[in-house]
Amino acid sequence: MTDVSLAGVSISYRGPDGSDYPAVRDVELHVPSGRFVSVVGPTGCGKSTLLNAVAGLLAPTAGEVRVDGAPLRGLNERAGYLFQNDGLLPWKTVLDNVALGLRLRGVPAAERNERAQAWLRRVGLAGFERSYPHQLSGGMRRRTSVAQTWIVDPDILLMDEPFGALDVQTRQIMENELLGLWTGSGKTVLFVTHDLDEAIALSDEVVLLSAGPASHVVGRYPIELPRPRDLLNIRTQPAFTETYARIWSDLREEVMTSYERANQPG
Ligand SMILES: Nc1ncnc2c1ncn2[C@@H]1O[C@H](COP(=O)(O)OP(=O)(O)OP(=O)(O)O)[C@@H](O)[C@H]1O
Ligand SMILES: [Mg+2]
């Protein structure tokens, strides 16, 4: 069981002209142990930036990431990270891609292949062990990424728009499967999506980031929908549509602000 928090996290990037760009400022975020928290916000507001900070790939300019209360230094060894862009290695087979994390941890070949095969069965990819990523559909590649992230059994899961590029049906099936994997696992999840629908359907809490620059948390919405949830039918339930309307009115404002800032002359 692992608790993650961001305390006053600010992150600036060096712009092309050498000036500092404050991507996020003073972000306060808490993901209690075993909970599923989603972050939504306009494009470019800093969602991936925050995940990178929790993964330990990026050190905050100010503030800190805490894991079970202890400040994170360097890589977050407790976290598995499903990147926004496919993290699969194109020159490795599906089996080798899935087994990669075990290999890095020194697990012997026979054992890691056996475990990778078991994960491929779990995500519906038995028979594709020897395929290469380019031979798979988008949905199959995402399944491979899910297996690749979960196989090392991380306490914390960081997922950045994992299903963003999929068609709606495949996406809902995969969301359902993700909830199936997560339920009872005790894993702490920080999930990023631009899709409010998805955020509500999956989460215990939705956190809204403001339009950038200097993006920060402007809303926290507990999601009271009972579990287990049937994601294929949840979106038509009144409790869902009410929650959606409430959060959307705030999100829409940030999206419009972001859009206006991006289209300012000069
Ligand atoms: N390595 C970098 N160097 C300079 N600026 C960066 C870098 N990475 C991100 N940024 C800037 O920081 C801001 C936040 O980027 P980030 O990728 O975190 O946004 P996001 O919310 O994940 O967007 P999206 O929804 O489009 O994925 C953007 O303005 C982006 O241009
Ligand atoms: Mg992003």
PDB file of C-alpha atoms and ligand atoms in Angstrom:
ATOM      1  CA  MET A   1       0.000   0.000   0.000  1.00  0.00           C
ATOM      2  CA  THR A   2       1.483   3.270  -1.102  1.00  0.00           C
ATOM      3  CA  ASP A   3       0.427   6.845  -0.750  1.00  0.00           C
ATOM      4  CA  VAL A   4       1.571   9.537  -3.189  1.00  0.00           C
ATOM      5  CA  SER A   5       1.426  13.281  -2.771  1.00  0.00           C
ATOM      6  CA  LEU A   6       2.642  16.405  -4.469  1.00  0.00           C
ATOM      7  CA  ALA A   7       3.362  19.247  -2.077  1.00  0.00           C
ATOM      8  CA  GLY A   8       3.694  22.698  -3.592  1.00  0.00           C
ATOM      9  CA  VAL A   9       5.160  21.287  -6.785  1.00  0.00           C
ATOM     10  CA  SER A  10       6.305  23.836  -9.359  1.00  0.00           C
ATOM     11  CA  ILE A  11       8.077  22.918 -12.575  1.00  0.00           C
ATOM     12  CA  SER A  12       9.592  25.316 -15.085  1.00  0.00           C
ATOM     13  CA  TYR A  13      11.057  24.538 -18.474  1.00  0.00           C
ATOM     14  CA  ARG A  14      13.729  26.463 -20.287  1.00  0.00           C
ATOM     15  CA  GLY A  15      12.127  27.923 -23.399  1.00  0.00           C
ATOM     16  CA  PRO A  16      13.821  28.135 -26.821  1.00  0.00           C
ATOM     17  CA  ASP A  17      14.714  31.791 -26.164  1.00  0.00           C
ATOM     18  CA  GLY A  18      16.345  30.894 -22.846  1.00  0.00           C
ATOM     19  CA  SER A  19      13.514  32.242 -20.683  1.00  0.00           C
ATOM     20  CA  ASP A  20      11.780  30.099 -18.076  1.00  0.00           C
ATOM     21  CA  TYR A  21       8.327  28.736 -18.830  1.00  0.00           C
ATOM     22  CA  PRO A  22       6.419  27.970 -15.621  1.00  0.00           C
ATOM     23  CA  ALA A  23       4.466  24.868 -16.672  1.00  0.00           C
ATOM     24  CA  VAL A  24       2.928  24.046 -13.277  1.00  0.00           C
ATOM     25  CA  ARG A  25       2.971  26.062 -10.072  1.00  0.00           C
ATOM     26  CA  ASP A  26       2.194  25.083  -6.513  1.00  0.00           C
ATOM     27  CA  VAL A  27       0.407  21.868  -7.306  1.00  0.00           C
ATOM     28  CA  GLU A  28      -1.123  20.121  -4.306  1.00  0.00           C
ATOM     29  CA  LEU A  29      -2.319  16.625  -5.037  1.00  0.00           C
ATOM     30  CA  HIS A  30      -2.891  13.578  -2.891  1.00  0.00           C
ATOM     31  CA  VAL A  31      -3.473  10.037  -4.079  1.00  0.00           C
ATOM     32  CA  PRO A  32      -4.340   7.940  -1.024  1.00  0.00           C
ATOM     33  CA  SER A  33      -3.083   4.401  -0.910  1.00  0.00           C
ATOM     34  CA  GLY A  34      -5.014   2.081  -3.214  1.00  0.00           C
ATOM     35  CA  ARG A  35      -7.121   4.825  -4.745  1.00  0.00           C
ATOM     36  CA  PHE A  36      -7.685   5.723  -8.370  1.00  0.00           C
ATOM     37  CA  VAL A  37      -7.253   9.428  -9.060  1.00  0.00           C
ATOM     38  CA  SER A  38      -7.524  11.042 -12.489  1.00  0.00           C
ATOM     39  CA  VAL A  39      -6.132  14.355 -13.621  1.00  0.00           C
ATOM     40  CA  VAL A  40      -7.928  16.276 -16.354  1.00  0.00           C
ATOM     41  CA  GLY A  41      -7.191  19.654 -17.893  1.00  0.00           C
ATOM     42  CA  PRO A  42      -6.715  21.429 -21.195  1.00  0.00           C
ATOM     43  CA  THR A  43      -4.057  20.264 -23.613  1.00  0.00           C
ATOM     44  CA  GLY A  44      -0.593  21.532 -22.683  1.00  0.00           C
ATOM     45  CA  CYS A  45      -1.554  22.376 -19.079  1.00  0.00           C
ATOM     46  CA  GLY A  46       1.070  20.097 -17.563  1.00  0.00           C
ATOM     47  CA  LYS A  47      -0.518  16.693 -17.002  1.00  0.00           C
ATOM     48  CA  SER A  48       2.384  14.696 -18.442  1.00  0.00           C
ATOM     49  CA  THR A  49       4.786  17.005 -16.632  1.00  0.00           C
ATOM     50  CA  LEU A  50       3.233  16.021 -13.299  1.00  0.00           C
ATOM     51  CA  LEU A  51       3.364  12.302 -14.099  1.00  0.00           C
ATOM     52  CA  ASN A  52       7.025  12.670 -15.050  1.00  0.00           C
ATOM     53  CA  ALA A  53       7.652  14.281 -11.682  1.00  0.00           C
ATOM     54  CA  VAL A  54       5.924  11.440  -9.825  1.00  0.00           C
ATOM     55  CA  ALA A  55       7.918   8.924 -11.879  1.00  0.00           C
ATOM     56  CA  GLY A  56      11.054  10.754 -10.791  1.00  0.00           C
ATOM     57  CA  LEU A  57      12.086  11.516 -14.380  1.00  0.00           C
ATOM     58  CA  LEU A  58      11.839  15.227 -13.705  1.00  0.00           C
ATOM     59  CA  ALA A  59      12.801  17.032 -10.494  1.00  0.00           C
ATOM     60  CA  PRO A  60      10.416  19.788  -9.378  1.00  0.00           C
ATOM     61  CA  THR A  61      11.811  23.316  -9.457  1.00  0.00           C
ATOM     62  CA  ALA A  62      10.101  23.837  -6.094  1.00  0.00           C
ATOM     63  CA  GLY A  63       8.108  21.646  -3.743  1.00  0.00           C
ATOM     64  CA  GLU A  64       8.355  17.878  -3.614  1.00  0.00           C
ATOM     65  CA  VAL A  65       6.807  14.559  -4.524  1.00  0.00           C
ATOM     66  CA  ARG A  66       6.301  12.297  -1.516  1.00  0.00           C
ATOM     67  CA  VAL A  67       5.920   8.548  -1.510  1.00  0.00           C
ATOM     68  CA  ASP A  68       4.533   7.287   1.781  1.00  0.00           C
ATOM     69  CA  GLY A  69       5.483  10.655   3.203  1.00  0.00           C
ATOM     70  CA  ALA A  70       9.148  10.465   2.210  1.00  0.00           C
ATOM     71  CA  PRO A  71      10.478  12.960  -0.353  1.00  0.00           C
ATOM     72  CA  LEU A  72      11.210  11.294  -3.679  1.00  0.00           C
ATOM     73  CA  ARG A  73      14.856  11.437  -4.739  1.00  0.00           C
ATOM     74  CA  GLY A  74      15.710  10.146  -8.196  1.00  0.00           C
ATOM     75  CA  LEU A  75      13.665   7.500  -9.970  1.00  0.00           C
ATOM     76  CA  ASN A  76      10.482   6.305  -8.345  1.00  0.00           C
ATOM     77  CA  GLU A  77      11.225   2.587  -8.055  1.00  0.00           C
ATOM     78  CA  ARG A  78       7.735   1.840  -6.771  1.00  0.00           C
ATOM     79  CA  ALA A  79       6.027   3.202  -9.874  1.00  0.00           C
ATOM     80  CA  GLY A  80       5.159   1.669 -13.243  1.00  0.00           C
ATOM     81  CA  TYR A  81       4.677   4.203 -16.012  1.00  0.00           C
ATOM     82  CA  LEU A  82       2.494   3.776 -19.074  1.00  0.00           C
ATOM     83  CA  PHE A  83       3.664   6.596 -21.314  1.00  0.00           C
ATOM     84  CA  GLN A  84       1.468   8.832 -23.423  1.00  0.00           C
ATOM     85  CA  ASN A  85       3.446   7.650 -26.425  1.00  0.00           C
ATOM     86  CA  ASP A  86       3.965   3.977 -27.009  1.00  0.00           C
ATOM     87  CA  GLY A  87       6.850   2.836 -24.848  1.00  0.00           C
ATOM     88  CA  LEU A  88       7.309  -0.375 -26.856  1.00  0.00           C
ATOM     89  CA  LEU A  89      10.660  -1.148 -28.443  1.00  0.00           C
ATOM     90  CA  PRO A  90      10.025  -1.741 -32.165  1.00  0.00           C
ATOM     91  CA  TRP A  91      12.944  -4.146 -32.591  1.00  0.00           C
ATOM     92  CA  LYS A  92      11.795  -6.461 -29.821  1.00  0.00           C
ATOM     93  CA  THR A  93       9.015  -9.039 -30.017  1.00  0.00           C
ATOM     94  CA  VAL A  94       5.840  -8.640 -28.002  1.00  0.00           C
ATOM     95  CA  LEU A  95       7.103 -11.268 -25.559  1.00  0.00           C
ATOM     96  CA  ASP A  96      10.449  -9.530 -25.093  1.00  0.00           C
ATOM     97  CA  ASN A  97       8.789  -6.157 -24.702  1.00  0.00           C
ATOM     98  CA  VAL A  98       6.549  -7.481 -21.948  1.00  0.00           C
ATOM     99  CA  ALA A  99       9.437  -9.307 -20.269  1.00  0.00           C
ATOM    100  CA  LEU A 100      11.722  -6.260 -20.395  1.00  0.00           C
ATOM    101  CA  GLY A 101      11.105  -5.022 -16.847  1.00  0.00           C
ATOM    102  CA  LEU A 102      11.833  -8.474 -15.431  1.00  0.00           C
ATOM    103  CA  ARG A 103      14.996  -8.681 -17.498  1.00  0.00           C
ATOM    104  CA  LEU A 104      16.180  -5.352 -16.104  1.00  0.00           C
ATOM    105  CA  ARG A 105      15.582  -6.784 -12.648  1.00  0.00           C
ATOM    106  CA  GLY A 106      17.716  -9.821 -13.400  1.00  0.00           C
ATOM    107  CA  VAL A 107      14.934 -12.434 -13.536  1.00  0.00           C
ATOM    108  CA  PRO A 108      16.243 -15.557 -15.352  1.00  0.00           C
ATOM    109  CA  ALA A 109      15.070 -16.081 -18.943  1.00  0.00           C
ATOM    110  CA  ALA A 110      12.866 -19.126 -18.370  1.00  0.00           C
ATOM    111  CA  GLU A 111      10.980 -17.486 -15.521  1.00  0.00           C
ATOM    112  CA  ARG A 112      10.539 -14.138 -17.216  1.00  0.00           C
ATOM    113  CA  ASN A 113       9.254 -15.732 -20.423  1.00  0.00           C
ATOM    114  CA  GLU A 114       6.780 -17.793 -18.465  1.00  0.00           C
ATOM    115  CA  ARG A 115       5.531 -14.738 -16.578  1.00  0.00           C
ATOM    116  CA  ALA A 116       5.368 -12.651 -19.758  1.00  0.00           C
ATOM    117  CA  GLN A 117       3.346 -15.377 -21.434  1.00  0.00           C
ATOM    118  CA  ALA A 118       0.930 -15.463 -18.524  1.00  0.00           C
ATOM    119  CA  TRP A 119       0.480 -11.675 -18.815  1.00  0.00           C
ATOM    120  CA  LEU A 120      -0.084 -11.899 -22.546  1.00  0.00           C
ATOM    121  CA  ARG A 121      -2.848 -14.426 -21.903  1.00  0.00           C
ATOM    122  CA  ARG A 122      -4.359 -12.068 -19.336  1.00  0.00           C
ATOM    123  CA  VAL A 123      -4.528  -9.186 -21.792  1.00  0.00           C
ATOM    124  CA  GLY A 124      -5.859 -11.345 -24.618  1.00  0.00           C
ATOM    125  CA  LEU A 125      -2.665 -11.580 -26.652  1.00  0.00           C
ATOM    126  CA  ALA A 126      -1.851 -15.287 -26.454  1.00  0.00           C
ATOM    127  CA  GLY A 127      -0.424 -16.329 -29.816  1.00  0.00           C
ATOM    128  CA  PHE A 128       1.213 -12.967 -30.533  1.00  0.00           C
ATOM    129  CA  GLU A 129       4.394 -13.597 -28.538  1.00  0.00           C
ATOM    130  CA  ARG A 130       6.615 -13.525 -31.605  1.00  0.00           C
ATOM    131  CA  SER A 131       4.963 -10.576 -33.346  1.00  0.00           C
ATOM    132  CA  TYR A 132       6.614  -7.180 -33.462  1.00  0.00           C
ATOM    133  CA  PRO A 133       4.811  -4.027 -32.301  1.00  0.00           C
ATOM    134  CA  HIS A 134       4.282  -2.751 -35.868  1.00  0.00           C
ATOM    135  CA  GLN A 135       2.342  -5.927 -36.678  1.00  0.00           C
ATOM    136  CA  LEU A 136      -0.262  -5.187 -34.000  1.00  0.00           C
ATOM    137  CA  SER A 137      -3.343  -2.980 -34.015  1.00  0.00           C
ATOM    138  CA  GLY A 138      -3.398   0.122 -31.812  1.00  0.00           C
ATOM    139  CA  GLY A 139      -5.501  -1.692 -29.209  1.00  0.00           C
ATOM    140  CA  MET A 140      -3.154  -4.672 -29.168  1.00  0.00           C
ATOM    141  CA  ARG A 141      -0.161  -2.385 -28.709  1.00  0.00           C
ATOM    142  CA  ARG A 142      -1.853  -0.745 -25.745  1.00  0.00           C
ATOM    143  CA  ARG A 143      -2.589  -4.188 -24.283  1.00  0.00           C
ATOM    144  CA  THR A 144       1.089  -4.999 -24.665  1.00  0.00           C
ATOM    145  CA  SER A 145       1.968  -1.767 -22.839  1.00  0.00           C
ATOM    146  CA  VAL A 146      -0.461  -2.600 -20.044  1.00  0.00           C
ATOM    147  CA  ALA A 147       1.169  -6.020 -19.619  1.00  0.00           C
ATOM    148  CA  GLN A 148       4.631  -4.434 -19.784  1.00  0.00           C
ATOM    149  CA  THR A 149       3.756  -2.031 -16.978  1.00  0.00           C
ATOM    150  CA  TRP A 150       1.891  -4.467 -14.738  1.00  0.00           C
ATOM    151  CA  ILE A 151       4.271  -7.418 -14.952  1.00  0.00           C
ATOM    152  CA  VAL A 152       6.720  -5.889 -12.480  1.00  0.00           C
ATOM    153  CA  ASP A 153       3.852  -5.483 -10.011  1.00  0.00           C
ATOM    154  CA  PRO A 154       4.396  -1.794  -9.168  1.00  0.00           C
ATOM    155  CA  ASP A 155       2.687  -0.336  -6.084  1.00  0.00           C
ATOM    156  CA  ILE A 156       1.954   2.839  -8.017  1.00  0.00           C
ATOM    157  CA  LEU A 157       0.621   3.012 -11.567  1.00  0.00           C
ATOM    158  CA  LEU A 158       1.104   6.130 -13.630  1.00  0.00           C
ATOM    159  CA  MET A 159      -0.902   6.142 -16.824  1.00  0.00           C
ATOM    160  CA  ASP A 160      -0.853   8.930 -19.377  1.00  0.00           C
ATOM    161  CA  GLU A 161      -3.811   8.816 -21.759  1.00  0.00           C
ATOM    162  CA  PRO A 162      -3.295   5.086 -22.201  1.00  0.00           C
ATOM    163  CA  PHE A 163      -6.337   4.631 -24.412  1.00  0.00           C
ATOM    164  CA  GLY A 164      -6.430   8.045 -26.066  1.00  0.00           C
ATOM    165  CA  ALA A 165      -5.771   6.872 -29.602  1.00  0.00           C
ATOM    166  CA  LEU A 166      -8.289   4.012 -29.616  1.00  0.00           C
ATOM    167  CA  ASP A 167     -11.761   3.871 -31.082  1.00  0.00           C
ATOM    168  CA  VAL A 168     -14.584   4.306 -28.592  1.00  0.00           C
ATOM    169  CA  GLN A 169     -15.594   0.632 -28.403  1.00  0.00           C
ATOM    170  CA  THR A 170     -12.080  -0.708 -27.943  1.00  0.00           C
ATOM    171  CA  ARG A 171     -11.446   1.991 -25.423  1.00  0.00           C
ATOM    172  CA  GLN A 172     -14.439   1.046 -23.284  1.00  0.00           C
ATOM    173  CA  ILE A 173     -13.466  -2.602 -23.378  1.00  0.00           C
ATOM    174  CA  MET A 174      -9.940  -1.755 -22.298  1.00  0.00           C
ATOM    175  CA  GLU A 175     -11.136   0.575 -19.537  1.00  0.00           C
ATOM    176  CA  ASN A 176     -13.269  -2.286 -18.236  1.00  0.00           C
ATOM    177  CA  GLU A 177     -10.292  -4.617 -18.349  1.00  0.00           C
ATOM    178  CA  LEU A 178      -8.123  -2.073 -16.565  1.00  0.00           C
ATOM    179  CA  LEU A 179     -10.651  -1.789 -13.742  1.00  0.00           C
ATOM    180  CA  GLY A 180     -10.762  -5.584 -13.570  1.00  0.00           C
ATOM    181  CA  LEU A 181      -6.991  -5.725 -13.118  1.00  0.00           C
ATOM    182  CA  TRP A 182      -6.927  -2.911 -10.603  1.00  0.00           C
ATOM    183  CA  THR A 183      -9.856  -4.028  -8.426  1.00  0.00           C
ATOM    184  CA  GLY A 184      -8.532  -5.689  -5.312  1.00  0.00           C
ATOM    185  CA  SER A 185      -4.916  -5.085  -6.350  1.00  0.00           C
ATOM    186  CA  GLY A 186      -4.384  -2.367  -3.750  1.00  0.00           C
ATOM    187  CA  LYS A 187      -2.432  -0.365  -6.318  1.00  0.00           C
ATOM    188  CA  THR A 188      -2.383   3.395  -6.191  1.00  0.00           C
ATOM    189  CA  VAL A 189      -3.260   4.892  -9.561  1.00  0.00           C
ATOM    190  CA  LEU A 190      -2.611   8.324 -10.999  1.00  0.00           C
ATOM    191  CA  PHE A 191      -4.323   8.474 -14.368  1.00  0.00           C
ATOM    192  CA  VAL A 192      -4.140  11.284 -16.899  1.00  0.00           C
ATOM    193  CA  THR A 193      -6.735  11.825 -19.574  1.00  0.00           C
ATOM    194  CA  HIS A 194      -8.268  14.662 -21.538  1.00  0.00           C
ATOM    195  CA  ASP A 195     -11.484  12.659 -21.584  1.00  0.00           C
ATOM    196  CA  LEU A 196     -13.748  13.590 -18.704  1.00  0.00           C
ATOM    197  CA  ASP A 197     -16.034  10.661 -19.432  1.00  0.00           C
ATOM    198  CA  GLU A 198     -13.190   8.237 -18.919  1.00  0.00           C
ATOM    199  CA  ALA A 199     -11.929  10.030 -15.815  1.00  0.00           C
ATOM    200  CA  ILE A 200     -15.318   9.808 -14.094  1.00  0.00           C
ATOM    201  CA  ALA A 201     -16.003   6.231 -15.133  1.00  0.00           C
ATOM    202  CA  LEU A 202     -12.735   4.952 -13.677  1.00  0.00           C
ATOM    203  CA  SER A 203     -11.892   7.119 -10.698  1.00  0.00           C
ATOM    204  CA  ASP A 204     -12.453   7.667  -7.014  1.00  0.00           C
ATOM    205  CA  GLU A 205     -11.576  11.299  -7.525  1.00  0.00           C
ATOM    206  CA  VAL A 206     -11.121  13.635 -10.503  1.00  0.00           C
ATOM    207  CA  VAL A 207      -8.685  16.519 -10.176  1.00  0.00           C
ATOM    208  CA  LEU A 208      -8.929  19.505 -12.511  1.00  0.00           C
ATOM    209  CA  LEU A 209      -5.870  21.493 -13.578  1.00  0.00           C
ATOM    210  CA  SER A 210      -6.166  25.067 -14.763  1.00  0.00           C
ATOM    211  CA  ALA A 211      -5.097  26.322 -18.165  1.00  0.00           C
ATOM    212  CA  GLY A 212      -1.344  26.938 -18.335  1.00  0.00           C
ATOM    213  CA  PRO A 213       1.070  28.576 -17.833  1.00  0.00           C
ATOM    214  CA  ALA A 214       1.534  28.095 -14.093  1.00  0.00           C
ATOM    215  CA  SER A 215      -1.187  25.470 -14.056  1.00  0.00           C
ATOM    216  CA  HIS A 216      -2.466  24.401 -10.645  1.00  0.00           C
ATOM    217  CA  VAL A 217      -5.304  22.399  -9.124  1.00  0.00           C
ATOM    218  CA  VAL A 218      -8.602  24.277  -9.430  1.00  0.00           C
ATOM    219  CA  GLY A 219     -11.055  21.520  -8.612  1.00  0.00           C
ATOM    220  CA  ARG A 220     -11.333  18.201  -6.796  1.00  0.00           C
ATOM    221  CA  TYR A 221     -14.365  16.056  -7.373  1.00  0.00           C
ATOM    222  CA  PRO A 222     -15.002  12.868  -5.436  1.00  0.00           C
ATOM    223  CA  ILE A 223     -16.777  10.310  -7.628  1.00  0.00           C
ATOM    224  CA  GLU A 224     -19.443   8.579  -5.609  1.00  0.00           C
ATOM    225  CA  LEU A 225     -20.454   5.948  -8.170  1.00  0.00           C
ATOM    226  CA  PRO A 226     -20.593   2.512  -6.528  1.00  0.00           C
ATOM    227  CA  ARG A 227     -18.095  -0.216  -7.403  1.00  0.00           C
ATOM    228  CA  PRO A 228     -17.797  -2.596  -9.098  1.00  0.00           C
ATOM    229  CA  ARG A 229     -18.714  -0.494 -12.107  1.00  0.00           C
ATOM    230  CA  ASP A 230     -19.917  -1.757 -15.429  1.00  0.00           C
ATOM    231  CA  LEU A 231     -18.246   0.691 -17.739  1.00  0.00           C
ATOM    232  CA  LEU A 232     -20.181  -0.419 -20.773  1.00  0.00           C
ATOM    233  CA  ASN A 233     -23.395   0.898 -19.227  1.00  0.00           C
ATOM    234  CA  ILE A 234     -22.312   3.457 -16.656  1.00  0.00           C
ATOM    235  CA  ARG A 235     -22.422   6.503 -18.918  1.00  0.00           C
ATOM    236  CA  THR A 236     -26.190   6.562 -19.201  1.00  0.00           C
ATOM    237  CA  GLN A 237     -26.832   6.454 -15.441  1.00  0.00           C
ATOM    238  CA  PRO A 238     -28.234   9.654 -13.906  1.00  0.00           C
ATOM    239  CA  ALA A 239     -25.514   9.813 -11.201  1.00  0.00           C
ATOM    240  CA  PHE A 240     -22.929   9.735 -13.969  1.00  0.00           C
ATOM    241  CA  THR A 241     -24.477  12.411 -16.143  1.00  0.00           C
ATOM    242  CA  GLU A 242     -24.971  14.699 -13.120  1.00  0.00           C
ATOM    243  CA  THR A 243     -21.332  14.354 -12.095  1.00  0.00           C
ATOM    244  CA  TYR A 244     -20.282  14.918 -15.672  1.00  0.00           C
ATOM    245  CA  ALA A 245     -22.282  18.132 -15.998  1.00  0.00           C
ATOM    246  CA  ARG A 246     -20.856  19.524 -12.762  1.00  0.00           C
ATOM    247  CA  ILE A 247     -17.220  18.925 -13.653  1.00  0.00           C
ATOM    248  CA  TRP A 248     -17.634  19.827 -17.308  1.00  0.00           C
ATOM    249  CA  SER A 249     -18.833  23.331 -16.527  1.00  0.00           C
ATOM    250  CA  ASP A 250     -15.511  23.949 -14.720  1.00  0.00           C
ATOM    251  CA  LEU A 251     -13.374  22.085 -17.240  1.00  0.00           C
ATOM    252  CA  ARG A 252     -14.988  23.915 -20.143  1.00  0.00           C
ATOM    253  CA  GLU A 253     -13.917  27.221 -18.630  1.00  0.00           C
ATOM    254  CA  GLU A 254     -10.277  26.105 -18.427  1.00  0.00           C
ATOM    255  CA  VAL A 255     -10.386  24.707 -21.941  1.00  0.00           C
ATOM    256  CA  MET A 256     -11.736  28.005 -23.284  1.00  0.00           C
ATOM    257  CA  THR A 257      -9.119  30.013 -21.379  1.00  0.00           C
ATOM    258  CA  SER A 258      -6.402  27.780 -22.731  1.00  0.00           C
ATOM    259  CA  TYR A 259      -7.752  28.115 -26.253  1.00  0.00           C
ATOM    260  CA  GLU A 260      -7.949  31.900 -26.002  1.00  0.00           C
ATOM    261  CA  ARG A 261      -4.397  32.147 -24.649  1.00  0.00           C
ATOM    262  CA  ALA A 262      -3.108  29.975 -27.451  1.00  0.00           C
ATOM    263  CA  ASN A 263      -4.799  32.178 -30.039  1.00  0.00           C
ATOM    264  CA  GLN A 264      -3.800  35.552 -28.648  1.00  0.00           C
ATOM    265  CA  PRO A 265      -2.152  37.694 -31.289  1.00  0.00           C
ATOM    266  CA  GLY A 266       1.599  38.241 -30.851  1.00  0.00           C
TER     267      GLY A 266
HETATM  268  N1  LIG B   1      10.791  19.257 -22.269  1.00  0.00           N
HETATM  269  C1  LIG B   1      10.123  20.395 -22.364  1.00  0.00           C
HETATM  270  N2  LIG B   1      10.757  21.570 -22.634  1.00  0.00           N
HETATM  271  C2  LIG B   1      10.095  22.737 -22.726  1.00  0.00           C
HETATM  272  N3  LIG B   1       8.764  22.846 -22.541  1.00  0.00           N
HETATM  273  C3  LIG B   1       8.067  21.727 -22.293  1.00  0.00           C
HETATM  274  C4  LIG B   1       8.707  20.440 -22.191  1.00  0.00           C
HETATM  275  N4  LIG B   1       7.762  19.506 -21.922  1.00  0.00           N
HETATM  276  C5  LIG B   1       6.596  20.173 -21.870  1.00  0.00           C
HETATM  277  N5  LIG B   1       6.773  21.488 -22.073  1.00  0.00           N
HETATM  278  C6  LIG B   1       5.722  22.528 -22.042  1.00  0.00           C
HETATM  279  O1  LIG B   1       5.084  22.463 -20.778  1.00  0.00           O
HETATM  280  C7  LIG B   1       3.668  22.571 -20.899  1.00  0.00           C
HETATM  281  C8  LIG B   1       3.012  21.340 -20.312  1.00  0.00           C
HETATM  282  O2  LIG B   1       3.299  20.206 -21.136  1.00  0.00           O
HETATM  283  P1  LIG B   1       2.699  18.767 -20.840  1.00  0.00           P
HETATM  284  O3  LIG B   1       3.227  17.852 -21.862  1.00  0.00           O
HETATM  285  O4  LIG B   1       2.930  18.425 -19.424  1.00  0.00           O
HETATM  286  O5  LIG B   1       1.135  19.043 -21.076  1.00  0.00           O
HETATM  287  P2  LIG B   1      -0.089  18.003 -21.095  1.00  0.00           P
HETATM  288  O6  LIG B   1      -1.115  18.532 -20.159  1.00  0.00           O
HETATM  289  O7  LIG B   1       0.401  16.633 -20.873  1.00  0.00           O
HETATM  290  O8  LIG B   1      -0.628  18.165 -22.606  1.00  0.00           O
HETATM  291  P3  LIG B   1      -1.414  17.086 -23.524  1.00  0.00           P
HETATM  292  O9  LIG B   1      -2.809  16.987 -22.977  1.00  0.00           O
HETATM  293  O10 LIG B   1      -1.418  17.731 -24.871  1.00  0.00           O
HETATM  294  O11 LIG B   1      -0.661  15.808 -23.478  1.00  0.00           O
HETATM  295  C9  LIG B   1       3.407  22.780 -22.380  1.00  0.00           C
HETATM  296  O12 LIG B   1       3.265  24.163 -22.604  1.00  0.00           O
HETATM  297  C10 LIG B   1       4.640  22.266 -23.074  1.00  0.00           C
HETATM  298  O13 LIG B   1       4.894  22.964 -24.250  1.00  0.00           O
HETATM  299 MG    MG B   2       0.440  14.943 -22.035  1.00  0.00          MG
END
